[in-house]
Tab-separated table of C-alpha atoms in Angstrom:
chain	number	residue	atom	x	y	z
A	1	UNK	CA	-169.533	115.855	24.857
A	2	UNK	CA	-170.727	114.155	21.712
A	3	UNK	CA	-171.839	110.509	21.507
A	4	UNK	CA	-168.538	109.006	20.653
A	5	UNK	CA	-166.955	110.678	23.542
A	6	UNK	CA	-169.614	109.462	25.863
A	7	UNK	CA	-169.177	105.804	24.576
A	8	UNK	CA	-165.549	106.108	25.103
A	9	UNK	CA	-165.835	107.489	28.551
A	10	UNK	CA	-168.371	104.803	29.623
A	11	UNK	CA	-166.098	102.117	28.148
A	12	UNK	CA	-163.120	103.374	30.123
A	13	UNK	CA	-165.224	103.607	33.271
A	14	UNK	CA	-166.495	100.075	32.964
A	15	UNK	CA	-163.037	98.753	32.295
A	16	UNK	CA	-161.817	100.484	35.500
A	17	UNK	CA	-164.798	99.145	37.537
A	18	UNK	CA	-164.154	95.511	36.454
A	19	UNK	CA	-160.324	95.722	36.690
A	20	UNK	CA	-159.974	94.926	32.949
A	21	UNK	CA	-156.231	94.790	32.862
A	22	UNK	CA	-155.890	92.038	35.518
A	23	UNK	CA	-158.253	89.350	34.292
A	24	UNK	CA	-157.255	85.779	34.945
A	25	UNK	CA	-155.749	84.154	31.782
A	26	UNK	CA	-158.530	81.465	31.677
A	27	UNK	CA	-160.987	84.187	30.465
A	28	UNK	CA	-160.993	85.335	26.834
A	29	UNK	CA	-160.546	89.038	26.558
A	30	UNK	CA	-162.730	89.131	23.416
A	31	UNK	CA	-165.639	87.806	25.415
A	32	UNK	CA	-164.968	90.445	28.117
A	33	UNK	CA	-165.003	93.182	25.405
A	34	UNK	CA	-168.401	91.979	24.131
A	35	UNK	CA	-169.849	92.177	27.553
A	36	UNK	CA	-168.479	95.760	27.930
A	37	UNK	CA	-170.142	96.671	24.738
A	38	UNK	CA	-173.528	95.452	25.821
A	39	UNK	CA	-173.231	97.319	29.157
A	40	UNK	CA	-172.137	100.522	27.280
A	41	UNK	CA	-175.147	100.161	24.963
A	42	UNK	CA	-177.448	100.040	27.990
A	43	UNK	CA	-175.808	103.025	29.579
A	44	UNK	CA	-176.260	105.029	26.312
A	45	UNK	CA	-180.073	104.680	26.555
A	46	UNK	CA	-181.708	108.131	27.129
A	47	UNK	CA	-183.269	108.726	30.667
A	48	UNK	CA	-186.755	108.745	29.195
A	49	UNK	CA	-186.350	105.492	27.506
A	50	UNK	CA	-188.914	103.959	29.834
A	51	UNK	CA	-188.459	100.717	31.705
A	52	UNK	CA	-186.615	97.419	31.295
A	53	UNK	CA	-188.409	94.212	32.476
A	54	UNK	CA	-186.264	92.317	35.107
A	55	UNK	CA	-187.453	89.416	37.110
A	56	UNK	CA	-191.042	89.861	36.037
A	57	UNK	CA	-191.093	93.591	37.026
A	58	UNK	CA	-190.657	96.750	35.005
A	59	UNK	CA	-187.552	98.711	36.170
A	60	UNK	CA	-186.795	102.282	35.318
A	61	UNK	CA	-183.845	102.594	32.857
A	62	UNK	CA	-182.139	104.951	35.267
A	63	UNK	CA	-182.093	102.317	38.012
A	64	UNK	CA	-180.833	99.702	35.573
A	65	UNK	CA	-178.075	102.022	34.471
A	66	UNK	CA	-177.097	102.644	38.070
A	67	UNK	CA	-176.887	98.980	38.756
A	68	UNK	CA	-174.809	98.449	35.625
A	69	UNK	CA	-172.349	101.034	36.849
A	70	UNK	CA	-171.784	98.967	40.102
A	71	UNK	CA	-170.788	95.789	38.343
A	72	UNK	CA	-167.208	94.545	39.181
A	73	UNK	CA	-164.817	91.767	38.094
A	74	UNK	CA	-166.589	89.048	40.089
A	75	UNK	CA	-169.945	89.737	38.387
A	76	UNK	CA	-168.317	89.618	34.990
A	77	UNK	CA	-166.486	86.356	35.803
A	78	UNK	CA	-169.776	84.895	36.987
A	79	UNK	CA	-171.364	85.779	33.609
A	80	UNK	CA	-168.478	84.183	31.679
A	81	UNK	CA	-168.654	80.996	33.704
A	82	UNK	CA	-172.362	80.785	32.898
A	83	UNK	CA	-171.561	81.402	29.204
A	84	UNK	CA	-168.943	78.686	29.088
A	85	UNK	CA	-171.268	76.172	30.619
A	86	UNK	CA	-173.943	76.900	28.030
A	87	UNK	CA	-172.081	77.822	24.758
A	88	UNK	CA	-171.755	74.212	23.540
A	89	UNK	CA	-175.580	73.914	23.398
A	90	UNK	CA	-176.442	77.344	21.953
A	91	UNK	CA	-176.079	79.075	18.576
A	92	UNK	CA	-174.009	82.303	18.434
A	93	UNK	CA	-177.158	84.372	18.251
A	94	UNK	CA	-178.659	82.687	21.274
A	95	UNK	CA	-175.447	83.161	23.149
A	96	UNK	CA	-175.577	86.988	22.565
A	97	UNK	CA	-179.140	87.016	23.820
A	98	UNK	CA	-178.274	84.796	26.757
A	99	UNK	CA	-175.489	87.142	27.863
A	100	UNK	CA	-177.895	90.085	27.847
A	101	UNK	CA	-180.507	88.156	29.844
A	102	UNK	CA	-177.776	87.192	32.353
A	103	UNK	CA	-176.750	90.839	32.693
A	104	UNK	CA	-180.366	91.901	33.291
A	105	UNK	CA	-180.973	89.250	35.923
A	106	UNK	CA	-177.638	90.090	37.495
A	107	UNK	CA	-178.535	93.764	38.099
A	108	UNK	CA	-181.872	92.702	39.600
A	109	UNK	CA	-180.513	90.395	42.192
A	110	UNK	CA	-176.764	90.667	42.574
A	111	UNK	CA	-176.771	93.120	45.410
A	112	UNK	CA	-179.100	90.986	47.487
A	113	UNK	CA	-176.924	87.886	47.082
A	114	UNK	CA	-173.441	89.377	46.715
A	115	UNK	CA	-171.764	86.922	49.079
A	116	UNK	CA	-172.991	84.019	47.005
A	117	UNK	CA	-171.871	85.733	43.820
A	118	UNK	CA	-168.346	86.265	45.146
A	119	UNK	CA	-168.099	82.621	45.989
A	120	UNK	CA	-169.100	81.505	42.512
A	121	UNK	CA	-166.884	84.129	40.783
A	122	UNK	CA	-163.273	83.646	40.077
A	123	UNK	CA	-161.234	83.563	43.422
A	124	UNK	CA	-158.816	86.194	44.338
A	125	UNK	CA	-155.183	85.302	43.666
A	126	UNK	CA	-153.842	83.513	46.740
A	127	UNK	CA	-150.318	84.114	48.038
A	128	UNK	CA	-149.588	80.317	48.158
A	129	UNK	CA	-151.435	77.065	48.092
A	130	UNK	CA	-151.055	74.118	50.412
A	131	UNK	CA	-151.665	70.499	49.261
A	132	UNK	CA	-152.689	67.410	51.287
A	133	UNK	CA	-153.083	63.920	49.790
A	134	UNK	CA	-156.425	62.195	50.389
A	135	UNK	CA	-154.531	58.852	50.594
A	136	UNK	CA	-151.230	57.843	51.999
A	137	UNK	CA	-150.239	55.897	48.869
A	138	UNK	CA	-151.625	55.311	45.303
A	139	UNK	CA	-151.373	52.131	43.221
A	140	UNK	CA	-148.640	51.946	40.631
A	141	UNK	CA	-149.970	52.845	37.286
A	142	UNK	CA	-153.255	54.256	38.543
A	143	UNK	CA	-154.649	57.566	37.432
A	144	UNK	CA	-154.294	60.775	39.438
A	145	UNK	CA	-157.000	63.409	39.519
A	146	UNK	CA	-157.684	66.744	41.317
A	147	UNK	CA	-160.060	64.773	43.687
A	148	UNK	CA	-157.109	62.879	44.987
A	149	UNK	CA	-155.912	65.963	46.821
A	150	UNK	CA	-157.187	68.676	49.180
A	151	UNK	CA	-155.844	72.137	48.167
A	152	UNK	CA	-155.997	75.271	50.158
A	153	UNK	CA	-155.574	78.788	49.061
A	154	UNK	CA	-153.670	80.848	51.559
A	155	UNK	CA	-153.605	84.636	51.806
A	156	UNK	CA	-152.123	86.041	54.964
A	157	UNK	CA	-153.907	84.307	57.874
A	158	UNK	CA	-156.800	83.131	55.701
A	159	UNK	CA	-157.026	79.619	54.526
A	160	UNK	CA	-159.738	78.504	52.131
A	161	UNK	CA	-160.427	74.983	50.666
A	162	UNK	CA	-160.470	75.187	46.894
A	163	UNK	CA	-162.810	73.527	44.505
A	164	UNK	CA	-161.339	70.648	42.473
A	165	UNK	CA	-162.099	72.463	39.223
A	166	UNK	CA	-159.929	75.398	40.154
A	167	UNK	CA	-156.523	73.520	39.996
A	168	UNK	CA	-154.748	70.922	38.022
A	169	UNK	CA	-152.343	68.077	39.013
A	170	UNK	CA	-149.348	66.613	37.167
A	171	UNK	CA	-148.519	63.887	36.380
A	172	UNK	CA	-151.928	62.420	35.633
A	173	UNK	CA	-150.797	58.927	36.246
A	174	UNK	CA	-148.774	57.272	39.001
A	175	UNK	CA	-145.549	55.758	37.581
A	176	UNK	CA	-145.387	52.002	37.318
A	177	UNK	CA	-142.085	51.918	39.237
A	178	UNK	CA	-140.527	53.843	42.192
A	179	UNK	CA	-140.902	54.495	45.925
A	180	UNK	CA	-142.891	57.677	45.531
A	181	UNK	CA	-143.930	60.316	43.018
A	182	UNK	CA	-143.764	64.118	43.318
A	183	UNK	CA	-147.105	65.663	42.168
A	184	UNK	CA	-147.283	69.262	41.174
A	185	UNK	CA	-150.546	71.128	41.868
A	186	UNK	CA	-151.102	74.469	40.137
A	187	UNK	CA	-153.969	76.969	40.070
A	188	UNK	CA	-155.826	77.108	36.720
A	189	UNK	CA	-156.533	80.860	37.089
A	190	UNK	CA	-152.949	81.654	38.250
A	191	UNK	CA	-150.493	79.138	36.756
A	192	UNK	CA	-147.576	80.642	38.703
A	193	UNK	CA	-149.177	79.680	41.999
A	194	UNK	CA	-148.257	76.019	42.487
A	195	UNK	CA	-147.056	73.630	45.141
A	196	UNK	CA	-145.646	69.994	45.291
A	197	UNK	CA	-146.421	66.937	47.360
A	198	UNK	CA	-144.772	63.513	47.287
A	199	UNK	CA	-146.933	60.481	47.760
A	200	UNK	CA	-145.933	56.769	48.049
A	201	UNK	CA	-146.406	54.294	45.282
A	202	UNK	CA	-148.362	51.181	46.297
A	203	UNK	CA	-147.064	47.883	44.791
A	204	UNK	CA	-147.480	44.119	45.584
A	205	UNK	CA	-144.711	42.498	47.598
A	206	UNK	CA	-143.100	39.249	46.343
A	207	UNK	CA	-140.397	38.504	48.930
A	208	UNK	CA	-138.515	40.027	51.852
A	209	UNK	CA	-134.778	39.347	52.583
A	210	UNK	CA	-133.355	39.939	56.036
A	211	UNK	CA	-130.037	41.715	55.598
A	212	UNK	CA	-129.251	43.499	58.939
A	213	UNK	CA	-125.613	42.963	59.969
A	214	UNK	CA	-125.827	42.807	63.734
A	215	UNK	CA	-129.506	41.821	63.858
A	216	UNK	CA	-130.811	40.441	60.496
A	217	UNK	CA	-134.391	41.601	61.366
A	218	UNK	CA	-133.248	45.327	61.671
A	219	UNK	CA	-132.990	45.879	57.846
A	220	UNK	CA	-134.954	44.156	55.010
A	221	UNK	CA	-134.757	44.205	51.293
A	222	UNK	CA	-138.296	44.101	49.785
A	223	UNK	CA	-138.765	42.833	46.227
A	224	UNK	CA	-142.039	43.808	44.595
A	225	UNK	CA	-143.842	41.983	41.835
A	226	UNK	CA	-142.914	44.620	39.240
A	227	UNK	CA	-139.176	44.114	39.860
A	228	UNK	CA	-138.650	47.123	42.232
A	229	UNK	CA	-136.180	46.402	45.126
A	230	UNK	CA	-136.150	48.633	48.173
A	231	UNK	CA	-133.993	48.617	51.362
A	232	UNK	CA	-136.017	49.405	54.437
A	233	UNK	CA	-135.223	49.464	58.185
A	234	UNK	CA	-132.759	50.967	60.682
A	235	UNK	CA	-129.239	49.777	61.279
A	236	UNK	CA	-126.173	48.453	59.440
A	237	UNK	CA	-126.518	46.356	56.368
A	238	UNK	CA	-124.523	43.152	55.646
A	239	UNK	CA	-121.834	43.121	52.957
A	240	UNK	CA	-121.834	40.436	50.314
A	241	UNK	CA	-119.241	38.516	48.428
A	242	UNK	CA	-119.485	37.875	44.699
A	243	UNK	CA	-122.637	35.832	43.915
A	244	UNK	CA	-123.931	35.941	47.417
A	245	UNK	CA	-126.537	38.770	47.327
A	246	UNK	CA	-129.848	37.137	48.577
A	247	UNK	CA	-131.776	38.425	45.519
A	248	UNK	CA	-129.175	37.083	43.076
A	249	UNK	CA	-131.508	34.590	41.451
A	250	UNK	CA	-134.680	36.700	41.623
A	251	UNK	CA	-135.916	39.136	38.970
A	252	UNK	CA	-134.662	42.479	40.201
A	253	UNK	CA	-135.060	45.315	37.640
A	254	UNK	CA	-134.727	48.450	39.669
A	255	UNK	CA	-133.321	49.619	43.047
A	256	UNK	CA	-135.954	52.232	43.922
A	257	UNK	CA	-135.302	53.282	47.484
A	258	UNK	CA	-132.740	53.030	50.340
A	259	UNK	CA	-134.145	53.957	53.748
A	260	UNK	CA	-132.098	56.871	55.136
A	261	UNK	CA	-131.714	54.953	58.351
A	262	UNK	CA	-130.372	51.866	56.718
A	263	UNK	CA	-126.533	52.094	56.916
A	264	UNK	CA	-125.240	50.580	53.736
A	265	UNK	CA	-121.443	50.659	53.727
A	266	UNK	CA	-120.796	48.318	50.713
A	267	UNK	CA	-122.862	47.731	47.537
A	268	UNK	CA	-120.215	45.362	46.184
A	269	UNK	CA	-121.624	42.641	43.803
A	270	UNK	CA	-125.276	43.689	44.481
A	271	UNK	CA	-126.408	43.250	40.871
A	272	UNK	CA	-123.468	41.538	39.224
A	273	UNK	CA	-124.428	39.463	36.134
A	274	UNK	CA	-128.098	40.600	36.380
A	275	UNK	CA	-129.045	40.961	32.681
A	276	UNK	CA	-132.591	42.119	33.682
A	277	UNK	CA	-131.463	45.163	35.802
A	278	UNK	CA	-132.437	48.440	34.191
A	279	UNK	CA	-131.924	51.365	36.367
A	280	UNK	CA	-131.443	52.813	39.830
A	281	UNK	CA	-134.132	55.331	40.776
A	282	UNK	CA	-132.721	56.516	44.123
A	283	UNK	CA	-129.518	58.321	45.024
A	284	UNK	CA	-126.595	56.319	46.393
A	285	UNK	CA	-126.540	57.183	50.118
A	286	UNK	CA	-123.630	59.012	51.880
A	287	UNK	CA	-122.836	55.908	53.948
A	288	UNK	CA	-121.667	53.881	50.904
A	289	UNK	CA	-117.828	53.439	50.657
A	290	UNK	CA	-117.433	50.734	48.033
A	291	UNK	CA	-119.308	49.802	44.829
A	292	UNK	CA	-117.047	47.049	43.366
A	293	UNK	CA	-118.722	45.166	40.542
A	294	UNK	CA	-122.110	46.550	41.615
A	295	UNK	CA	-123.608	46.473	38.141
A	296	UNK	CA	-120.984	44.412	36.290
A	297	UNK	CA	-122.400	42.708	33.232
A	298	UNK	CA	-125.833	44.290	33.800
A	299	UNK	CA	-126.256	44.356	30.003
A	300	UNK	CA	-129.730	45.954	29.956
A	301	UNK	CA	-128.882	48.892	32.246
A	302	UNK	CA	-129.159	52.155	30.427
A	303	UNK	CA	-128.126	54.703	33.004
A	304	UNK	CA	-125.993	55.090	36.107
A	305	UNK	CA	-127.361	56.078	39.507
A	306	UNK	CA	-126.885	59.512	41.071
A	307	UNK	CA	-123.671	59.313	43.072
A	308	UNK	CA	-123.320	63.022	43.762
A	309	UNK	CA	-124.216	62.641	47.424
A	310	UNK	CA	-122.146	59.549	48.104
A	311	UNK	CA	-119.321	61.643	49.748
A	312	UNK	CA	-117.626	58.601	51.406
A	313	UNK	CA	-117.528	56.474	48.237
A	314	UNK	CA	-113.934	55.561	47.407
A	315	UNK	CA	-113.936	52.464	45.218
A	316	UNK	CA	-115.833	51.811	41.955
A	317	UNK	CA	-113.612	49.148	40.563
A	318	UNK	CA	-115.515	47.366	37.683
A	319	UNK	CA	-118.575	49.040	38.903
A	320	UNK	CA	-120.284	49.193	35.498
A	321	UNK	CA	-117.982	46.842	33.514
A	322	UNK	CA	-119.604	45.055	30.680
A	323	UNK	CA	-122.852	47.239	30.732
A	324	UNK	CA	-123.103	47.247	26.953
A	325	UNK	CA	-126.395	49.340	26.909
A	326	UNK	CA	-124.928	52.192	28.996
A	327	UNK	CA	-124.667	55.473	26.998
A	328	UNK	CA	-123.723	57.960	29.630
A	329	UNK	CA	-121.700	57.852	32.870
A	330	UNK	CA	-122.346	60.013	35.926
A	331	UNK	CA	-120.856	62.712	38.123
A	332	UNK	CA	-118.277	61.156	40.415
A	333	UNK	CA	-118.084	62.304	44.117
A	334	UNK	CA	-114.812	63.901	45.265
A	335	UNK	CA	-113.679	61.128	47.507
A	336	UNK	CA	-113.288	58.486	44.720
A	337	UNK	CA	-109.767	56.961	44.615
A	338	UNK	CA	-110.139	53.697	42.678
A	339	UNK	CA	-111.912	53.449	39.307
A	340	UNK	CA	-110.011	50.577	37.663
A	341	UNK	CA	-112.191	49.003	34.819
A	342	UNK	CA	-115.191	51.092	36.055
A	343	UNK	CA	-116.680	51.161	32.476
A	344	UNK	CA	-114.519	48.527	30.787
A	345	UNK	CA	-116.104	47.175	27.581
A	346	UNK	CA	-119.197	49.515	27.710
A	347	UNK	CA	-119.460	49.669	23.948
A	348	UNK	CA	-122.461	52.073	23.852
A	349	UNK	CA	-120.871	54.668	26.252
A	350	UNK	CA	-120.655	58.088	24.643
A	351	UNK	CA	-119.858	60.439	27.472
A	352	UNK	CA	-117.384	59.554	30.204
A	353	UNK	CA	-117.789	60.326	33.881
A	354	UNK	CA	-117.692	63.893	35.241
A	355	UNK	CA	-114.581	64.007	37.419
A	356	UNK	CA	-114.641	67.755	38.173
A	357	UNK	CA	-114.950	67.088	41.936
A	358	UNK	CA	-112.366	64.298	41.948
A	359	UNK	CA	-109.213	65.505	43.803
A	360	UNK	CA	-108.063	62.029	45.007
A	361	UNK	CA	-108.815	59.732	41.992
A	362	UNK	CA	-105.467	57.920	41.355
A	363	UNK	CA	-106.292	54.541	39.692
A	364	UNK	CA	-107.956	54.787	36.242
A	365	UNK	CA	-106.415	51.679	34.820
A	366	UNK	CA	-108.482	50.334	31.888
A	367	UNK	CA	-111.424	52.577	33.059
A	368	UNK	CA	-112.804	52.940	29.498
A	369	UNK	CA	-110.982	50.044	27.790
A	370	UNK	CA	-112.823	49.089	24.627
A	371	UNK	CA	-115.456	51.828	24.857
A	372	UNK	CA	-115.544	52.235	21.109
A	373	UNK	CA	-118.336	54.812	21.070
A	374	UNK	CA	-116.650	57.108	23.694
A	375	UNK	CA	-116.480	60.654	22.405
A	376	UNK	CA	-115.384	62.657	25.484
A	377	UNK	CA	-113.434	61.768	28.699
A	378	UNK	CA	-112.281	63.756	31.733
A	379	UNK	CA	-108.980	62.831	33.376
A	380	UNK	CA	-108.174	64.711	36.654
A	381	UNK	CA	-104.694	65.824	37.455
A	382	UNK	CA	-104.630	63.491	40.525
A	383	UNK	CA	-104.661	60.311	38.218
A	384	UNK	CA	-101.448	58.215	38.488
A	385	UNK	CA	-102.333	54.865	36.998
A	386	UNK	CA	-103.663	55.330	33.492
A	387	UNK	CA	-102.465	52.107	31.744
A	388	UNK	CA	-105.112	51.130	29.008
A	389	UNK	CA	-107.448	53.858	30.220
A	390	UNK	CA	-108.809	54.405	26.755
A	391	UNK	CA	-107.290	51.568	24.785
A	392	UNK	CA	-109.302	51.059	21.658
A	393	UNK	CA	-111.520	54.105	22.011
A	394	UNK	CA	-111.679	54.803	18.248
A	395	UNK	CA	-114.030	57.786	18.495
A	396	UNK	CA	-112.074	59.787	21.068
A	397	UNK	CA	-110.625	63.122	19.593
A	398	UNK	CA	-109.027	64.913	22.621
A	399	UNK	CA	-107.339	63.791	25.790
A	400	UNK	CA	-105.648	65.325	28.814
A	401	UNK	CA	-102.428	64.048	30.353
A	402	UNK	CA	-102.538	64.596	34.135
A	403	UNK	CA	-99.563	66.144	35.993
A	404	UNK	CA	-99.400	63.216	38.385
A	405	UNK	CA	-99.247	60.472	35.783
A	406	UNK	CA	-96.889	57.544	36.541
A	407	UNK	CA	-98.031	54.641	34.397
A	408	UNK	CA	-99.435	55.246	30.883
A	409	UNK	CA	-98.746	51.965	29.154
A	410	UNK	CA	-101.069	51.743	26.063
A	411	UNK	CA	-103.308	54.426	27.569
A	412	UNK	CA	-104.519	55.595	24.128
A	413	UNK	CA	-103.440	52.557	22.075
A	414	UNK	CA	-105.507	52.415	18.855
A	415	UNK	CA	-107.330	55.632	19.387
A	416	UNK	CA	-107.481	56.243	15.662
A	417	UNK	CA	-109.498	59.444	15.775
A	418	UNK	CA	-107.305	61.116	18.378
A	419	UNK	CA	-106.045	64.493	17.261
A	420	UNK	CA	-105.332	66.782	20.232
A	421	UNK	CA	-103.368	66.294	23.453
A	422	UNK	CA	-103.370	68.763	26.320
A	423	UNK	CA	-100.978	68.632	29.260
A	424	UNK	CA	-97.454	67.272	29.305
A	425	UNK	CA	-95.958	63.905	30.056
A	426	UNK	CA	-94.398	64.560	33.578
A	427	UNK	CA	-91.151	63.221	34.832
A	428	UNK	CA	-93.062	60.991	37.223
A	429	UNK	CA	-94.272	58.892	34.233
A	430	UNK	CA	-91.912	55.915	33.994
A	431	UNK	CA	-93.956	53.581	31.741
A	432	UNK	CA	-95.443	54.896	28.478
A	433	UNK	CA	-95.037	52.032	26.136
A	434	UNK	CA	-97.493	52.014	23.199
A	435	UNK	CA	-98.907	55.190	24.740
A	436	UNK	CA	-100.125	56.651	21.393
A	437	UNK	CA	-99.538	53.668	19.084
A	438	UNK	CA	-101.786	53.810	16.094
A	439	UNK	CA	-102.943	57.394	16.762
A	440	UNK	CA	-102.397	58.493	13.145
A	441	UNK	CA	-104.021	61.931	13.178
A	442	UNK	CA	-102.149	63.357	16.211
A	443	UNK	CA	-101.113	66.977	15.653
A	444	UNK	CA	-99.738	69.913	17.665
A	445	UNK	CA	-96.846	69.790	20.185
A	446	UNK	CA	-96.319	67.513	23.045
A	447	UNK	CA	-93.685	68.039	25.877
A	448	UNK	CA	-92.080	65.133	27.584
A	449	UNK	CA	-90.123	65.581	30.786
A	450	UNK	CA	-87.704	62.769	31.161
A	451	UNK	CA	-85.615	61.057	33.902
A	452	UNK	CA	-83.150	58.278	33.802
A	453	UNK	CA	-86.135	55.816	34.423
A	454	UNK	CA	-88.263	57.145	31.510
A	455	UNK	CA	-88.926	54.568	28.781
A	456	UNK	CA	-90.800	55.379	25.568
A	457	UNK	CA	-90.855	51.936	23.976
A	458	UNK	CA	-93.083	52.140	20.913
A	459	UNK	CA	-94.848	55.088	22.521
A	460	UNK	CA	-95.504	56.663	19.100
A	461	UNK	CA	-95.479	53.571	16.920
A	462	UNK	CA	-97.499	54.315	13.801
A	463	UNK	CA	-98.579	57.610	15.247
A	464	UNK	CA	-98.928	61.029	13.554
A	465	UNK	CA	-98.758	59.358	10.139
A	466	UNK	CA	-101.434	61.650	8.704
A	467	UNK	CA	-102.700	65.175	9.098
A	468	UNK	CA	-100.246	67.953	10.012
A	469	UNK	CA	-98.049	65.888	12.360
A	470	UNK	CA	-96.899	66.049	15.905
A	471	UNK	CA	-93.923	67.849	17.339
A	472	UNK	CA	-92.471	66.219	20.474
A	473	UNK	CA	-90.152	68.058	22.719
A	474	UNK	CA	-87.965	66.171	25.311
A	475	UNK	CA	-86.549	67.757	28.416
A	476	UNK	CA	-84.368	66.228	30.960
A	477	UNK	CA	-82.392	62.976	30.661
A	478	UNK	CA	-83.217	59.559	29.359
A	479	UNK	CA	-81.648	56.110	29.648
A	480	UNK	CA	-78.451	55.965	27.567
A	481	UNK	CA	-78.769	59.559	26.536
A	482	UNK	CA	-78.522	62.666	28.780
A	483	UNK	CA	-78.860	65.340	26.177
A	484	UNK	CA	-81.873	67.428	25.215
A	485	UNK	CA	-83.477	66.332	22.064
A	486	UNK	CA	-86.302	67.333	19.762
A	487	UNK	CA	-88.150	64.863	17.644
A	488	UNK	CA	-90.387	65.728	14.665
A	489	UNK	CA	-92.776	62.928	13.436
A	490	UNK	CA	-94.848	63.812	10.376
A	491	UNK	CA	-96.448	61.901	7.507
A	492	UNK	CA	-94.894	58.544	8.146
A	493	UNK	CA	-91.430	59.690	9.128
A	494	UNK	CA	-89.605	60.740	12.221
A	495	UNK	CA	-86.883	63.342	12.182
A	496	UNK	CA	-84.435	63.607	15.158
A	497	UNK	CA	-82.087	66.503	15.749
A	498	UNK	CA	-79.564	66.073	18.572
A	499	UNK	CA	-78.636	69.109	20.700
A	500	UNK	CA	-75.649	69.278	22.906
């Protein structure tokens, strides 16, 4: 075997010994390669090369080489850790010399203090980690660090407390608002090993309101100095009339928590007219049945709460009416029945509510009236009352007519960008006056099923006056005329052909 073959064989042997392919990502592979080269150079020394001085004593080269062949991954990690702690202070030449010195010291003492070495080297990859908070709560806005938590590496039945410098936490700061914060803790050496813990946010109380229904002391609303409001306690919560919520005149900016044991049935009028209210940071609980005018005229509110778990919620009449900063609605739970004026006049609203789960939603009267920025809307087939639903929504391009529709007076009046209609006007619809008035870009084909009660007074006034035009097909009977008819409206004119 020539010299190059021997070098290659030694290099492969050392890589195998130190588990080269499975090094933690925190270590630079180039540095590992440099160490391997130094080890190989030592192994290539001839047997009669004499001695190497280690720890003040001369050691035969053969002994040193034997020790080098016993180095493993833990030893190399230890050397790299020493290197990283020193490299900012040394020149590159000194670093190379330092590495070799460390190697020589290592082979002289490592096998006598192996347990200590293994503790200082990179830890083996744990199966999971467990996190415990050092404190029950942390001040709003304070910094979070690794020292705020106790982290244990768990492998099988073994549990080991990890050093704070072996893991990282996120976020680095406690939010300024909210009931609690979820902190993610992850291993630095193995980023895929992580765990979460939720800790409470500590804030200064301003005032407490007793709001229990049977016993006022059972449930309290707590207002904090930062504007957070929380509902805490066990038992049923009082309902309020308009302008009677106890925090009406106080500076409430966020609803951050509702105790799972507090039975809130109605959130009617909770934040009506509060122009300081910004957002809801907690889910609406499954006990809530009504949210009439809950956020009406909360002009600073930018987002709707998560209602997906409010499975008993039925009525959101005027819930977010006049919320002029609101840009996006939310997913509506399946039990909703009433949504009249829910987003009336929300001029910044772009995306309407997700009604995918709604099987009982019937009243959508004026739901998006005057939402001039609205670009998309969902109308479930259960909807019956649709009068003025999208009146004046000048950016809406596509709408769906539900199969259960009964009243559609001025539903899409003045929707000047509207082009496409899906669905058909059912025979159950008896009022469709001004339905598509002013919708000048309408195109395609629309089918209308008529009865003797069907009225279409001005339904298509000034509609389909531009673009490719709209073909309307009537089936059934209408007042004063019981024959099938087909109407063609295009480019400012309407052509009618009577069929017997």
